[in-house]
Coordinates of C-alpha atoms in Angstrom, one line a residue:
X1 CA 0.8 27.6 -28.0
X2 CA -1.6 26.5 -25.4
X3 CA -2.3 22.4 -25.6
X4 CA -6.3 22.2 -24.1
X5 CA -8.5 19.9 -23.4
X6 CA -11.4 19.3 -21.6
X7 CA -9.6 17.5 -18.5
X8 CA -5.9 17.8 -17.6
X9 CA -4.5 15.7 -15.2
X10 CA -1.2 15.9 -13.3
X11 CA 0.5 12.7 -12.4
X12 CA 0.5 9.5 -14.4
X13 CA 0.3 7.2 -11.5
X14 CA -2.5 4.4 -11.2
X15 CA -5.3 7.1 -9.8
X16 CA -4.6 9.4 -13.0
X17 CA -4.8 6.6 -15.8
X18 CA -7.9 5.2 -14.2
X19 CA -9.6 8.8 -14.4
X20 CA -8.2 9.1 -17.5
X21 CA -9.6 5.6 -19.0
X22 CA -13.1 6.6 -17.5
X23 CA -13.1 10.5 -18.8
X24 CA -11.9 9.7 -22.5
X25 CA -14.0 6.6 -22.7
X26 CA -17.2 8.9 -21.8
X27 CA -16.0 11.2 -24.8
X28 CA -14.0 13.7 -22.7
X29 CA -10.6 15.0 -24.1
X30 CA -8.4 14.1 -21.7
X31 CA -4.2 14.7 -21.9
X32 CA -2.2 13.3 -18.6
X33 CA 0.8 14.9 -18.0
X34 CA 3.9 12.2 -16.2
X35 CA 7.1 14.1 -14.9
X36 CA 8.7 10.3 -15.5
X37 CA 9.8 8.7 -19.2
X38 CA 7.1 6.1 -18.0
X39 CA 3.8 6.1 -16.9
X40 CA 2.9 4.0 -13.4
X41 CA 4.0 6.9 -10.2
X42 CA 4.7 3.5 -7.5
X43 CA 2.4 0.7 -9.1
X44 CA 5.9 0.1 -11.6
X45 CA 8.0 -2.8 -12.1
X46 CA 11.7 -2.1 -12.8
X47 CA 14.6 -4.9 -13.8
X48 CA 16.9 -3.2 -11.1
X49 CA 19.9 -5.6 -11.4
X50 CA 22.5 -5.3 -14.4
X51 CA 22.3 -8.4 -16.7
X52 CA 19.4 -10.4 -14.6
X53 CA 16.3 -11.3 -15.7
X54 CA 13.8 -9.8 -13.4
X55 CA 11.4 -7.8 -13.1
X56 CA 10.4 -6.6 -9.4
X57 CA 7.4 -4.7 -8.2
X58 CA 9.6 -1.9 -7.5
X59 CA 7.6 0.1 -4.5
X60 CA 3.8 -1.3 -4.3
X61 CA 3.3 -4.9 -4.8
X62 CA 0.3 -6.4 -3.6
X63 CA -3.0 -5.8 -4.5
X64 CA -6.1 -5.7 -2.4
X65 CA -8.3 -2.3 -2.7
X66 CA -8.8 -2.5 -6.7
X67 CA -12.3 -3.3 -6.9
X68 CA -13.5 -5.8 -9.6
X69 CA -15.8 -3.4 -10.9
X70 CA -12.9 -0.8 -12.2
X71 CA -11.3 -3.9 -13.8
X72 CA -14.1 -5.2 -15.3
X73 CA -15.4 -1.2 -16.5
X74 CA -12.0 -0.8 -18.4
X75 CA -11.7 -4.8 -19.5
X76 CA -8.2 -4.4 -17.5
X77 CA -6.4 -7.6 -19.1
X78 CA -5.1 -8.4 -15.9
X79 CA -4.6 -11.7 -13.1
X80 CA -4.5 -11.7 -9.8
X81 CA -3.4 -14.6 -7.6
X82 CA -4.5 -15.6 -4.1
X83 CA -2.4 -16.9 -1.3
X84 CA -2.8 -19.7 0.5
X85 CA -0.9 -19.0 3.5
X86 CA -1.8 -15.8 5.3
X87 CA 1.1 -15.2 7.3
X88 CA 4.2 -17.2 9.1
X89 CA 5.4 -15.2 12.2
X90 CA 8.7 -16.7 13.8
X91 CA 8.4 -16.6 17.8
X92 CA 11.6 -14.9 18.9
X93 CA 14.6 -16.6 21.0
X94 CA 12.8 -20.3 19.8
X95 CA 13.0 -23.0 16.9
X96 CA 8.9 -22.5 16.3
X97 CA 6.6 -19.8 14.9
X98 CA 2.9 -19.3 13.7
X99 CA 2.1 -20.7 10.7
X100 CA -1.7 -19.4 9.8
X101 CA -2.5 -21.5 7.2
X102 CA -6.2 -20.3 5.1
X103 CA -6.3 -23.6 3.8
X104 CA -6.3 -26.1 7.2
X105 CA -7.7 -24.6 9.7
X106 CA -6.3 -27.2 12.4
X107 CA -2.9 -26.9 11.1
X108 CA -3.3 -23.5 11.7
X109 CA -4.5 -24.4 15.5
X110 CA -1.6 -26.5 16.4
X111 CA 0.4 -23.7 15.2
X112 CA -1.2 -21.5 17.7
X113 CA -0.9 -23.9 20.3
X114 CA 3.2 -24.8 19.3
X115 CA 4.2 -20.8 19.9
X116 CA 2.1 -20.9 23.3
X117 CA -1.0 -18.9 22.1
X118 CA -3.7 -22.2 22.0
X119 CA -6.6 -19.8 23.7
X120 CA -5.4 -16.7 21.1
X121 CA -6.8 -19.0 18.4
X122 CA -10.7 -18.8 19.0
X123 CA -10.0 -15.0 19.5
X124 CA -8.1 -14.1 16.1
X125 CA -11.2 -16.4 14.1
X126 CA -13.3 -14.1 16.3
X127 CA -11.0 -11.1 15.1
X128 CA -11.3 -12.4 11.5
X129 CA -15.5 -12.2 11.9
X130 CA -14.8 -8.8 12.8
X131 CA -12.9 -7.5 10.4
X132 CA -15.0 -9.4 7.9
X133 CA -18.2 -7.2 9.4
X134 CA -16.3 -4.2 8.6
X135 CA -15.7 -5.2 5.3
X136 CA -19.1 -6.0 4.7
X137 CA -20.5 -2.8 6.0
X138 CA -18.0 -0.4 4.3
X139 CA -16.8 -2.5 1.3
X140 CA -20.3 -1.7 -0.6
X141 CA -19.7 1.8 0.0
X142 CA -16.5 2.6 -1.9
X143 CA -17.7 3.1 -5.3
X144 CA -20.7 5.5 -4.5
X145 CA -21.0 8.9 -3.1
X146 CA -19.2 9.2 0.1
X147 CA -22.0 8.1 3.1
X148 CA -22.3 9.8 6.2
X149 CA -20.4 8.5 9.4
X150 CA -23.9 7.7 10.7
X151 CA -24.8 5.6 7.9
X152 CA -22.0 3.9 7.7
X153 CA -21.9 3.1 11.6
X154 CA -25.9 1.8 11.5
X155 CA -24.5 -0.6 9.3
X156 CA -21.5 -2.2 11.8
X157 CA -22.3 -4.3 14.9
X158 CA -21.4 -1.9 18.0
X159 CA -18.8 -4.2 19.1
X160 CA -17.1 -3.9 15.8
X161 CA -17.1 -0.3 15.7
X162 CA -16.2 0.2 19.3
X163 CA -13.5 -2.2 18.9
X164 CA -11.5 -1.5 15.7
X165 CA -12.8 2.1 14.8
X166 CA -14.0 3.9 17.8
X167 CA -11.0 3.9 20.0
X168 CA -7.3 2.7 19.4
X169 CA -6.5 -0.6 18.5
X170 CA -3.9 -1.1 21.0
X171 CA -6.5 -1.4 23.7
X172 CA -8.4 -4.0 21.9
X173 CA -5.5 -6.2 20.8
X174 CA -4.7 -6.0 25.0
X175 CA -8.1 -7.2 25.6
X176 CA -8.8 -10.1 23.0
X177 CA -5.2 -11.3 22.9
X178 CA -3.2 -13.0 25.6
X179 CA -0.1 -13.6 23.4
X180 CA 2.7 -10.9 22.3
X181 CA 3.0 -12.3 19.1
X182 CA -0.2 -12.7 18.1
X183 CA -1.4 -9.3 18.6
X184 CA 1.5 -7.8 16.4
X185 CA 0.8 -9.7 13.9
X186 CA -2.8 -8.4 13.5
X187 CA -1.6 -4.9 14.6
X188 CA 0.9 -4.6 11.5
X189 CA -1.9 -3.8 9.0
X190 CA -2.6 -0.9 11.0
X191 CA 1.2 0.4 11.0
X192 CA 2.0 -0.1 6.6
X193 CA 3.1 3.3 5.8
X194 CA 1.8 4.7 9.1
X195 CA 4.4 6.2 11.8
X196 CA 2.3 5.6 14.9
X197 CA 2.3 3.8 18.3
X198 CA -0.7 1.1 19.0
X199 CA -2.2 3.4 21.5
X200 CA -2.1 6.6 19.1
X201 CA -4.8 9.2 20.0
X202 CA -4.8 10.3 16.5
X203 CA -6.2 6.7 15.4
X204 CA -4.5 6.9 12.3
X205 CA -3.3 2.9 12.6
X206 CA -7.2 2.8 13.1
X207 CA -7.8 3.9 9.8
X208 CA -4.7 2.3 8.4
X209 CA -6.5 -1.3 10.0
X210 CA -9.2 -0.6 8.3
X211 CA -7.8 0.3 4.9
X212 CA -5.8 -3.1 4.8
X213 CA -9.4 -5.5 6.1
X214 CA -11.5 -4.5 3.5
X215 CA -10.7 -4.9 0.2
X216 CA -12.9 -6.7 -2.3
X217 CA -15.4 -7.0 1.3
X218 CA -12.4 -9.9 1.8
X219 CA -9.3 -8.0 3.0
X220 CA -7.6 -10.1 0.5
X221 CA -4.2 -8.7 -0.4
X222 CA -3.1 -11.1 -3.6
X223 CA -0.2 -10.9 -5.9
X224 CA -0.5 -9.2 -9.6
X225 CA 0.5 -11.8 -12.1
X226 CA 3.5 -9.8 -14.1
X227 CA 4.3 -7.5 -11.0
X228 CA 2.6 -4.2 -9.9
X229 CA 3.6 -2.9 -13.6
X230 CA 1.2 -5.5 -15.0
X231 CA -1.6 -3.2 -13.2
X232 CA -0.7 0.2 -14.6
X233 CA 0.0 -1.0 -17.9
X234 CA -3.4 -2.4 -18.4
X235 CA -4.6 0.8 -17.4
X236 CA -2.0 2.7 -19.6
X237 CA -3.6 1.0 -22.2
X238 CA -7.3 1.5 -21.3
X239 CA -6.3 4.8 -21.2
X240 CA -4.7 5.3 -24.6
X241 CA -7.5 2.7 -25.9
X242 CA -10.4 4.9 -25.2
X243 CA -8.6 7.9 -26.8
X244 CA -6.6 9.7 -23.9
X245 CA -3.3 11.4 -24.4
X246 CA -0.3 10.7 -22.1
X247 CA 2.5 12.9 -22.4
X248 CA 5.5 11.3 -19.8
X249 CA 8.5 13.4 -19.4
X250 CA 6.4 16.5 -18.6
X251 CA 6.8 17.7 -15.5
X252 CA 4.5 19.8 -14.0
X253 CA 6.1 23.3 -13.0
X254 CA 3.0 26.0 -12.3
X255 CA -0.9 25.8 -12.1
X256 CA -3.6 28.3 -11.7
X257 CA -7.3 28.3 -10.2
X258 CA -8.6 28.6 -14.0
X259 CA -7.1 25.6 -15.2
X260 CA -3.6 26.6 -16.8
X261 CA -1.0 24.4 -16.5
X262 CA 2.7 24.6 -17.5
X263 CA 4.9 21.4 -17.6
X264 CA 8.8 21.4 -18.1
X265 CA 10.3 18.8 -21.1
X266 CA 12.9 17.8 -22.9
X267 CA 11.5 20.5 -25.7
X268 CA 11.4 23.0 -23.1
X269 CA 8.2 24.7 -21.3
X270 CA 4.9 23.5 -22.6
X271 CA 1.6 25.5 -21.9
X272 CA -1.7 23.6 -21.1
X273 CA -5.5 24.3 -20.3
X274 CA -8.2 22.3 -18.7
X275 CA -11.8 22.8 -17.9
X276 CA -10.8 20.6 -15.1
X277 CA -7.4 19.4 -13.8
X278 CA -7.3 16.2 -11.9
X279 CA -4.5 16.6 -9.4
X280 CA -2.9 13.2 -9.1
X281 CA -0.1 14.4 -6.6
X282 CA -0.4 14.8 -2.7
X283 CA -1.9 17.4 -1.5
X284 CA 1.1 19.7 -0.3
X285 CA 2.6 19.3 -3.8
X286 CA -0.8 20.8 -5.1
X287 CA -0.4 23.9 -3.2
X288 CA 3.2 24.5 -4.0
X289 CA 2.4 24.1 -7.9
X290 CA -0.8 27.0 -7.1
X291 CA 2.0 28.7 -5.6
X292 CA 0.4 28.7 -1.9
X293 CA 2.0 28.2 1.5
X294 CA 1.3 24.7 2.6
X295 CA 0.8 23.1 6.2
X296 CA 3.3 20.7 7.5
X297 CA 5.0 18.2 5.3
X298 CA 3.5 14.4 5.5
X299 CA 6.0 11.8 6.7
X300 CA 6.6 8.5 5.3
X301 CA 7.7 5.8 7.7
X302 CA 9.0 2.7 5.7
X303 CA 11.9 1.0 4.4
X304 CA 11.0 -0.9 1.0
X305 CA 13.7 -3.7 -0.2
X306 CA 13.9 -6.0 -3.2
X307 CA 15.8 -9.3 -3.2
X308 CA 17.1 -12.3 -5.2
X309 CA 18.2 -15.0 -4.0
X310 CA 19.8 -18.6 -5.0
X311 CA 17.0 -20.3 -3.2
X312 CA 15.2 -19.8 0.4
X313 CA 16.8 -19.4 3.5
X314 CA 16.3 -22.4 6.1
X315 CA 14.1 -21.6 8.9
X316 CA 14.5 -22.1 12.5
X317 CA 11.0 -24.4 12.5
X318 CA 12.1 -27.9 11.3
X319 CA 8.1 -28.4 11.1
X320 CA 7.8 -25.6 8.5
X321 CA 8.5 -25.4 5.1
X322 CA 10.3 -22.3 3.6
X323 CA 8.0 -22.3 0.2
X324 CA 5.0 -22.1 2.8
X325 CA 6.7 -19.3 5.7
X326 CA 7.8 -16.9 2.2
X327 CA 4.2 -17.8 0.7
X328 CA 2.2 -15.2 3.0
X329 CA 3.5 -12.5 4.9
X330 CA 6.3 -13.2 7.1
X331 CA 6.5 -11.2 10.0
X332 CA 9.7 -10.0 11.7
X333 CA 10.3 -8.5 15.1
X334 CA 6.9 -8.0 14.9
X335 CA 5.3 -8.5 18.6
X336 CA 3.0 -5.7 19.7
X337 CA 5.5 -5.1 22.1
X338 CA 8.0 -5.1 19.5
X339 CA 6.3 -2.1 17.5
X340 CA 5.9 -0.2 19.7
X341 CA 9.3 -0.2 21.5
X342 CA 10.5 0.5 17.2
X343 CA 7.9 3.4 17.3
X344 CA 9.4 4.9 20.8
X345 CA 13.0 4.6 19.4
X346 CA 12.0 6.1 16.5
X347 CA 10.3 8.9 18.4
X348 CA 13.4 9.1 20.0
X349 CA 15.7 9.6 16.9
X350 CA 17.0 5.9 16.4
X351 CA 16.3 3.1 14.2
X352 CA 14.8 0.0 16.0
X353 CA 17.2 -2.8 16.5
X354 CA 16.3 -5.3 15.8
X355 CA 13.8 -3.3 13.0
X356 CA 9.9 -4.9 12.6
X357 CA 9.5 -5.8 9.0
X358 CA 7.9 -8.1 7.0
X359 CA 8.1 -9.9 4.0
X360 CA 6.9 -12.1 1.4
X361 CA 8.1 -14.5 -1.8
X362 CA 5.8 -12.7 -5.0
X363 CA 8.1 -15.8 -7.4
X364 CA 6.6 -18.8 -5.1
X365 CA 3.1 -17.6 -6.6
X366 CA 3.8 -16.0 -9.9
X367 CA 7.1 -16.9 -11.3
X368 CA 6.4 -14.8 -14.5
X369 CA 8.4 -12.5 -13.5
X370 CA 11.7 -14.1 -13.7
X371 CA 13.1 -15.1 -16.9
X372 CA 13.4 -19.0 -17.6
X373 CA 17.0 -19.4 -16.2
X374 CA 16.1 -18.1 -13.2
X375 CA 13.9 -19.9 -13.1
X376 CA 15.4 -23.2 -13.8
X377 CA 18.1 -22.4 -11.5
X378 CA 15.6 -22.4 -8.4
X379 CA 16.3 -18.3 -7.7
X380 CA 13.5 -16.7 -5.6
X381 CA 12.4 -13.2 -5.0
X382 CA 11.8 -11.5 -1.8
X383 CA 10.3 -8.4 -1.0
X384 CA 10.5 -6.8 2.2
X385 CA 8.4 -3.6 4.1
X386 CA 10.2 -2.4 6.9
X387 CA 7.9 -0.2 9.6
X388 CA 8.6 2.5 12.0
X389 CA 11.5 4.0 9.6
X390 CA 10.3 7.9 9.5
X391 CA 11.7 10.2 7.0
X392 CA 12.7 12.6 10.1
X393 CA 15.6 9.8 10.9
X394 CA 17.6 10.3 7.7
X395 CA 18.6 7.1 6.8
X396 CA 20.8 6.5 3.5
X397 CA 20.4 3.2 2.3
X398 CA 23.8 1.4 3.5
X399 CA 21.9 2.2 7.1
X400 CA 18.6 0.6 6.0
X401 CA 19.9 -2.5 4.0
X402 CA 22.0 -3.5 6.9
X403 CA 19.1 -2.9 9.4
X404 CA 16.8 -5.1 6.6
X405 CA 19.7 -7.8 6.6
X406 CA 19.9 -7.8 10.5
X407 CA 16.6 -8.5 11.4
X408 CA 15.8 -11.2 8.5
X409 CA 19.2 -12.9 10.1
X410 CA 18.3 -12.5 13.9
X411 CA 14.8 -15.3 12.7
X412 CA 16.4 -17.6 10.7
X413 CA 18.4 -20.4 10.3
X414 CA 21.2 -19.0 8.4
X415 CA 22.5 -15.4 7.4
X416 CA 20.6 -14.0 4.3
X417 CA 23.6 -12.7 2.3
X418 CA 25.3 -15.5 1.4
X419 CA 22.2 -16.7 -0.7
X420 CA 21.9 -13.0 -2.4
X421 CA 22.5 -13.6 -6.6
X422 CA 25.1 -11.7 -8.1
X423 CA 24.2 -9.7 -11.1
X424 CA 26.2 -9.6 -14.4
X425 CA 29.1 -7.2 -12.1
X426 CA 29.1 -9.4 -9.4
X427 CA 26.9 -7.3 -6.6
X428 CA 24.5 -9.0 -4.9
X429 CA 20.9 -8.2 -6.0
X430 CA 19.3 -5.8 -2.9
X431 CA 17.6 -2.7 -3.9
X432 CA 16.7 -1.1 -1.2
X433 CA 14.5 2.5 -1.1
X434 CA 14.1 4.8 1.6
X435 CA 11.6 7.8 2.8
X436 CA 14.2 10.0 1.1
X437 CA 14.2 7.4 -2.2
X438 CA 10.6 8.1 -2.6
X439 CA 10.4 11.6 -2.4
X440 CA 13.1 12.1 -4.7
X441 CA 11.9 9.4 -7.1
X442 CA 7.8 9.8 -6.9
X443 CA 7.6 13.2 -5.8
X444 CA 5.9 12.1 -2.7
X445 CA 6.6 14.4 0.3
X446 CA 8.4 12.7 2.8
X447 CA 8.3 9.5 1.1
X448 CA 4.6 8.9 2.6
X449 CA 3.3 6.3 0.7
X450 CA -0.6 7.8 0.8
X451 CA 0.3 11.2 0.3
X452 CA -0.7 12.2 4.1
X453 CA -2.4 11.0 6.9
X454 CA -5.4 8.6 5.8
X455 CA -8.6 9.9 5.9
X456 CA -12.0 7.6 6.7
X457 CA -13.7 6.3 3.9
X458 CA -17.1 8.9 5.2
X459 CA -18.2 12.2 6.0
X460 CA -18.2 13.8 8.9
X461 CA -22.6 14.3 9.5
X462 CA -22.5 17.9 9.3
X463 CA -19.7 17.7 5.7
X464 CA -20.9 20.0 3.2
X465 CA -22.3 17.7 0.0
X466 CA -23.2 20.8 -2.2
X467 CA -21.1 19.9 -5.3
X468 CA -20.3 16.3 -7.0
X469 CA -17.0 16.7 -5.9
X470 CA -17.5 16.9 -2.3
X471 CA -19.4 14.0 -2.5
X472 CA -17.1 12.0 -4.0
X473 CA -14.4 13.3 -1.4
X474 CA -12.2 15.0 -4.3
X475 CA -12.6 18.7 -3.5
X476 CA -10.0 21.3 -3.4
X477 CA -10.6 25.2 -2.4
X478 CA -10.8 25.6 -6.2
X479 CA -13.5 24.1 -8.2
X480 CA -11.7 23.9 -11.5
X481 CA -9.3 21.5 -9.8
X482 CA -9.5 18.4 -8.3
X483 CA -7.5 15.4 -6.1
X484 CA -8.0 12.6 -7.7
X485 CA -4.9 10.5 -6.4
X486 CA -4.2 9.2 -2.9
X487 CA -4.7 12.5 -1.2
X488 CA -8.6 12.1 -2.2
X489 CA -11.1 11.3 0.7
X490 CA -10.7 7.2 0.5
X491 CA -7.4 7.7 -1.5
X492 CA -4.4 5.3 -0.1
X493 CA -2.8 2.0 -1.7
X494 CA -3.2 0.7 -5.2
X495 CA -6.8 0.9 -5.5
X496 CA -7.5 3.2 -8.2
X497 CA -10.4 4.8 -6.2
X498 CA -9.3 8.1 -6.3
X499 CA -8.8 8.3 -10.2
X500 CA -12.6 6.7 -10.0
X501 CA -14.1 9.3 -7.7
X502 CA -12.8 12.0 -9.4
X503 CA -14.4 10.8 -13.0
X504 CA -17.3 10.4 -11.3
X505 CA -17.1 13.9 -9.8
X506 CA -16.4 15.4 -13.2
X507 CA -19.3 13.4 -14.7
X508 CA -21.6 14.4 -12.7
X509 CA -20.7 17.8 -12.2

């Protein structure tokens, strides 16, 4: 017996429970089909560690691109928490590092002038009124109809666009920063999830950059109270609240132009039929399920780790604080210089040594997700991003947690292991997830973390805007179907836009 409903949707992730809240709430039948036992695709938190109390934002973890009005639309019961501290960044080979502290602005001064950059100061505020241009200009855009490059560049100061969109940031970063350091520290929002050099022709760390400066017109990445779970499970229930139907342990197996979907599960095959499917998977697993050849296969570049440890590690910088470095982002081996010699031996088939990663301390600003021992005991969470780690190197993950152990060890004060907690067997508590983890895991070729190369947030002038659905950017060759996950035109990080663009296509449609 065929299961239909007005909308089908493939892929319980964060995109597909937000178009799912939105569609059933306007009175559409809506069932969401989850190859997992549990809803949430990489916005999940998971208690990895046998017999410990804690519960880890297992691949995303920060939040940034998930506007207010989506929250406030499905009455989301959820918190988010802003930093203080933007980012430590130790200076390698020295007992100092840059502390850029949002909260003192002449701390943050001397701290520019203690590493050697004084004059890079005045240039990153300047940097900081850039990006916050962009933000402004493009920000307001993101929950309407996709605008036209044109419109969208009328609305950014030349120098802006020239600067951060028009040609690669690499050459910009030369220009407005003397020091090493401090231009890899700005240029790592344009490498998260994106294999590419500084200087890339393709100006995909352009779009990256601008992907990680605009959120919530801020560029404000802050840290979900309850870990990344906390997000999809408010939308899970918004979802189920407004009368949608999510089936997890189905997954997905064959789909057709007209809508007919088959999904394996534990009962065996189960047939399906939509007026529309939302396709919350990237785009090349869309064409395999229709049954098509697909281009080349998109490539994921990161390492993800989770920690715990017994308490901080000591830092080099006697004049900084542990509880403030772990607070923000802490940048490792992350000079400009740095990146792009990890990106050349990458391109060359090696892992950088030492690898650029960064990391950050979710406990220090939301402890709820550690149970009161823990707690009490003074344990501490850290999560840690490492770049320039394609899926074309292979790495298994005794290669990538002793590259992540490395580099944390090569910046501070004392080796990181010692301090790891044992669980309930007596292992030390690092998870560690490769390219190869999340394809395997998440069904995301490559492991790419946005489902493919980015994609700017407008239309090309001459773009076809014919049908709702290329106007919201969630078109597929087949009308019946459409993205409506990171693959969409503005898809990309936790920001549920995708899932909203596609409702909105459907609605309007």
């Amino acid at each position: 017996m065929t299961e239909a409903a007005h909308v089908v949707i493939i892929g319980g992730g964060h995109n597909g429970l937000t178009a799912a809240a939105y569609l059933a709430r306007a009175g559409r039948g809506v069932i969401v089909l989850e190859r997992a036992g549990t809803v949430g695709g990489a916005a999940v938190s998971a208690a990895p560690f046998a017999g410990v109390e804690a519960r880890l934002s297992r691949y995303s973890y920060l939040v940034s691109l998930l506007p207010a009005r989506i929250r406030e639309d499905l009455g989301l019961r959820l918190t988010l928490r802003r930093r203080r501290y933007a980012s430590y960044t130790p200076l390698p080979g020295s007992d100092t590092g840059l502390l850029v502290d949002t909260g003192d602005r002449a701390a943050t001064a001397a701290s520019f002038a203690a590493v050697g950059a004084a004059e890079d100061a005045r240039a990153y505020d300047r940097w900081l009124e850039d990006t916050a241009a962009l933000a402004a200009a493009v920000w307001p855009t993101m929950q309407g109809p996709l605008p036209s490059e044109a419109a969208v560049r009328e609305r950014v100061p030349d120098r802006v666009w020239h600067d951060l969109v028009a040609r690669p940031i690499g050459a910009t970063l030369r220009e407005r920063f003397r020091s090493d350091l401090v231009a890899g520290m700005v240029a790592t929002d344009g490498l998260i999830g994106t294999f590419a050099a500084l200087d890339e022709p393709s100006l995909q760390q352009n779009l990256c950059l601008l992907y990680h400066v605009i959120g919530g017109g801020t560029g404000d990445w802050d840290v979900p109270v309850g870990g990344m779970g906390a997000v999809t499970g408010a939308l899970a229930d918004a979802a189920r609240a407004a009368g949608a139907r999510i089936v997890t342990g189905a997954e997905v197996t064959g789909l057709d132009p007209d809508g007919h979907v088959t999904a394996a599960t534990a009962e065996g095959e189960r047939a399906f039929a939509g007026e529309v499917v939302l396709a919350n998977v990237a785009p090349a697993v869309l064409e395999r399920l229709l049954g098509r050849p697909g281009g080349p296969l998109p490539e994921g570049a990161q390492i993800k780790a989770n920690l715990l440890l017994t308490r901080l590690p000591r830092l080099r910088d006697p004049g900084v604080a542990p509880g403030a470095a772990f607070a923000g982002t802490f940048h490792v081996h992350e000079a400009a210089s740095e990146l792009d010699a990890a990106h050349a031996a990458a391109s060359a088939g090696r892992l950088a040594d030492p690898l650029p990663l960064e990391t950050y301390c979710h406990s220090l600003t939301d402890g709820s997700i550690l149970g009161p021992d823990l707690v009490a005991a003074g344990v501490q969470t850290l999560t840690v991003f490492g770049l320039q780690a394609p899926h074309r190197l292979g790495l298994d993950r005794a290669a990538a947690e002793a590259a992540v152990l490395a580099s944390l060890d090569d910046v501070l004060a004392e080796p990181i292991e010692p301090l790891l907690l044992p669980d309930a067997d007596g292992r030390p508590c690092i998870e560690v997830r490769t390219t190869a983890d999340l394809e395997d895991s998440l069904g995301m070729p490559g492991g790419h973390i946005f489902h493919g190369p980015l994609t700017a947030p407008w239309l090309p002038d001459d773009a076809a805007t014919a049908t709702a659905a290329e106007r919201w950017g969630v078109a597929t060759a087949d009308p019946r179907i459409l993205l409506c996950g990171s693959g969409s035109r503005r898809g990309g990080a936790v920001s549920g836009l995708g899932g909203y663009a596609a409702a909105r296509a459907v609605l309007e449609g």
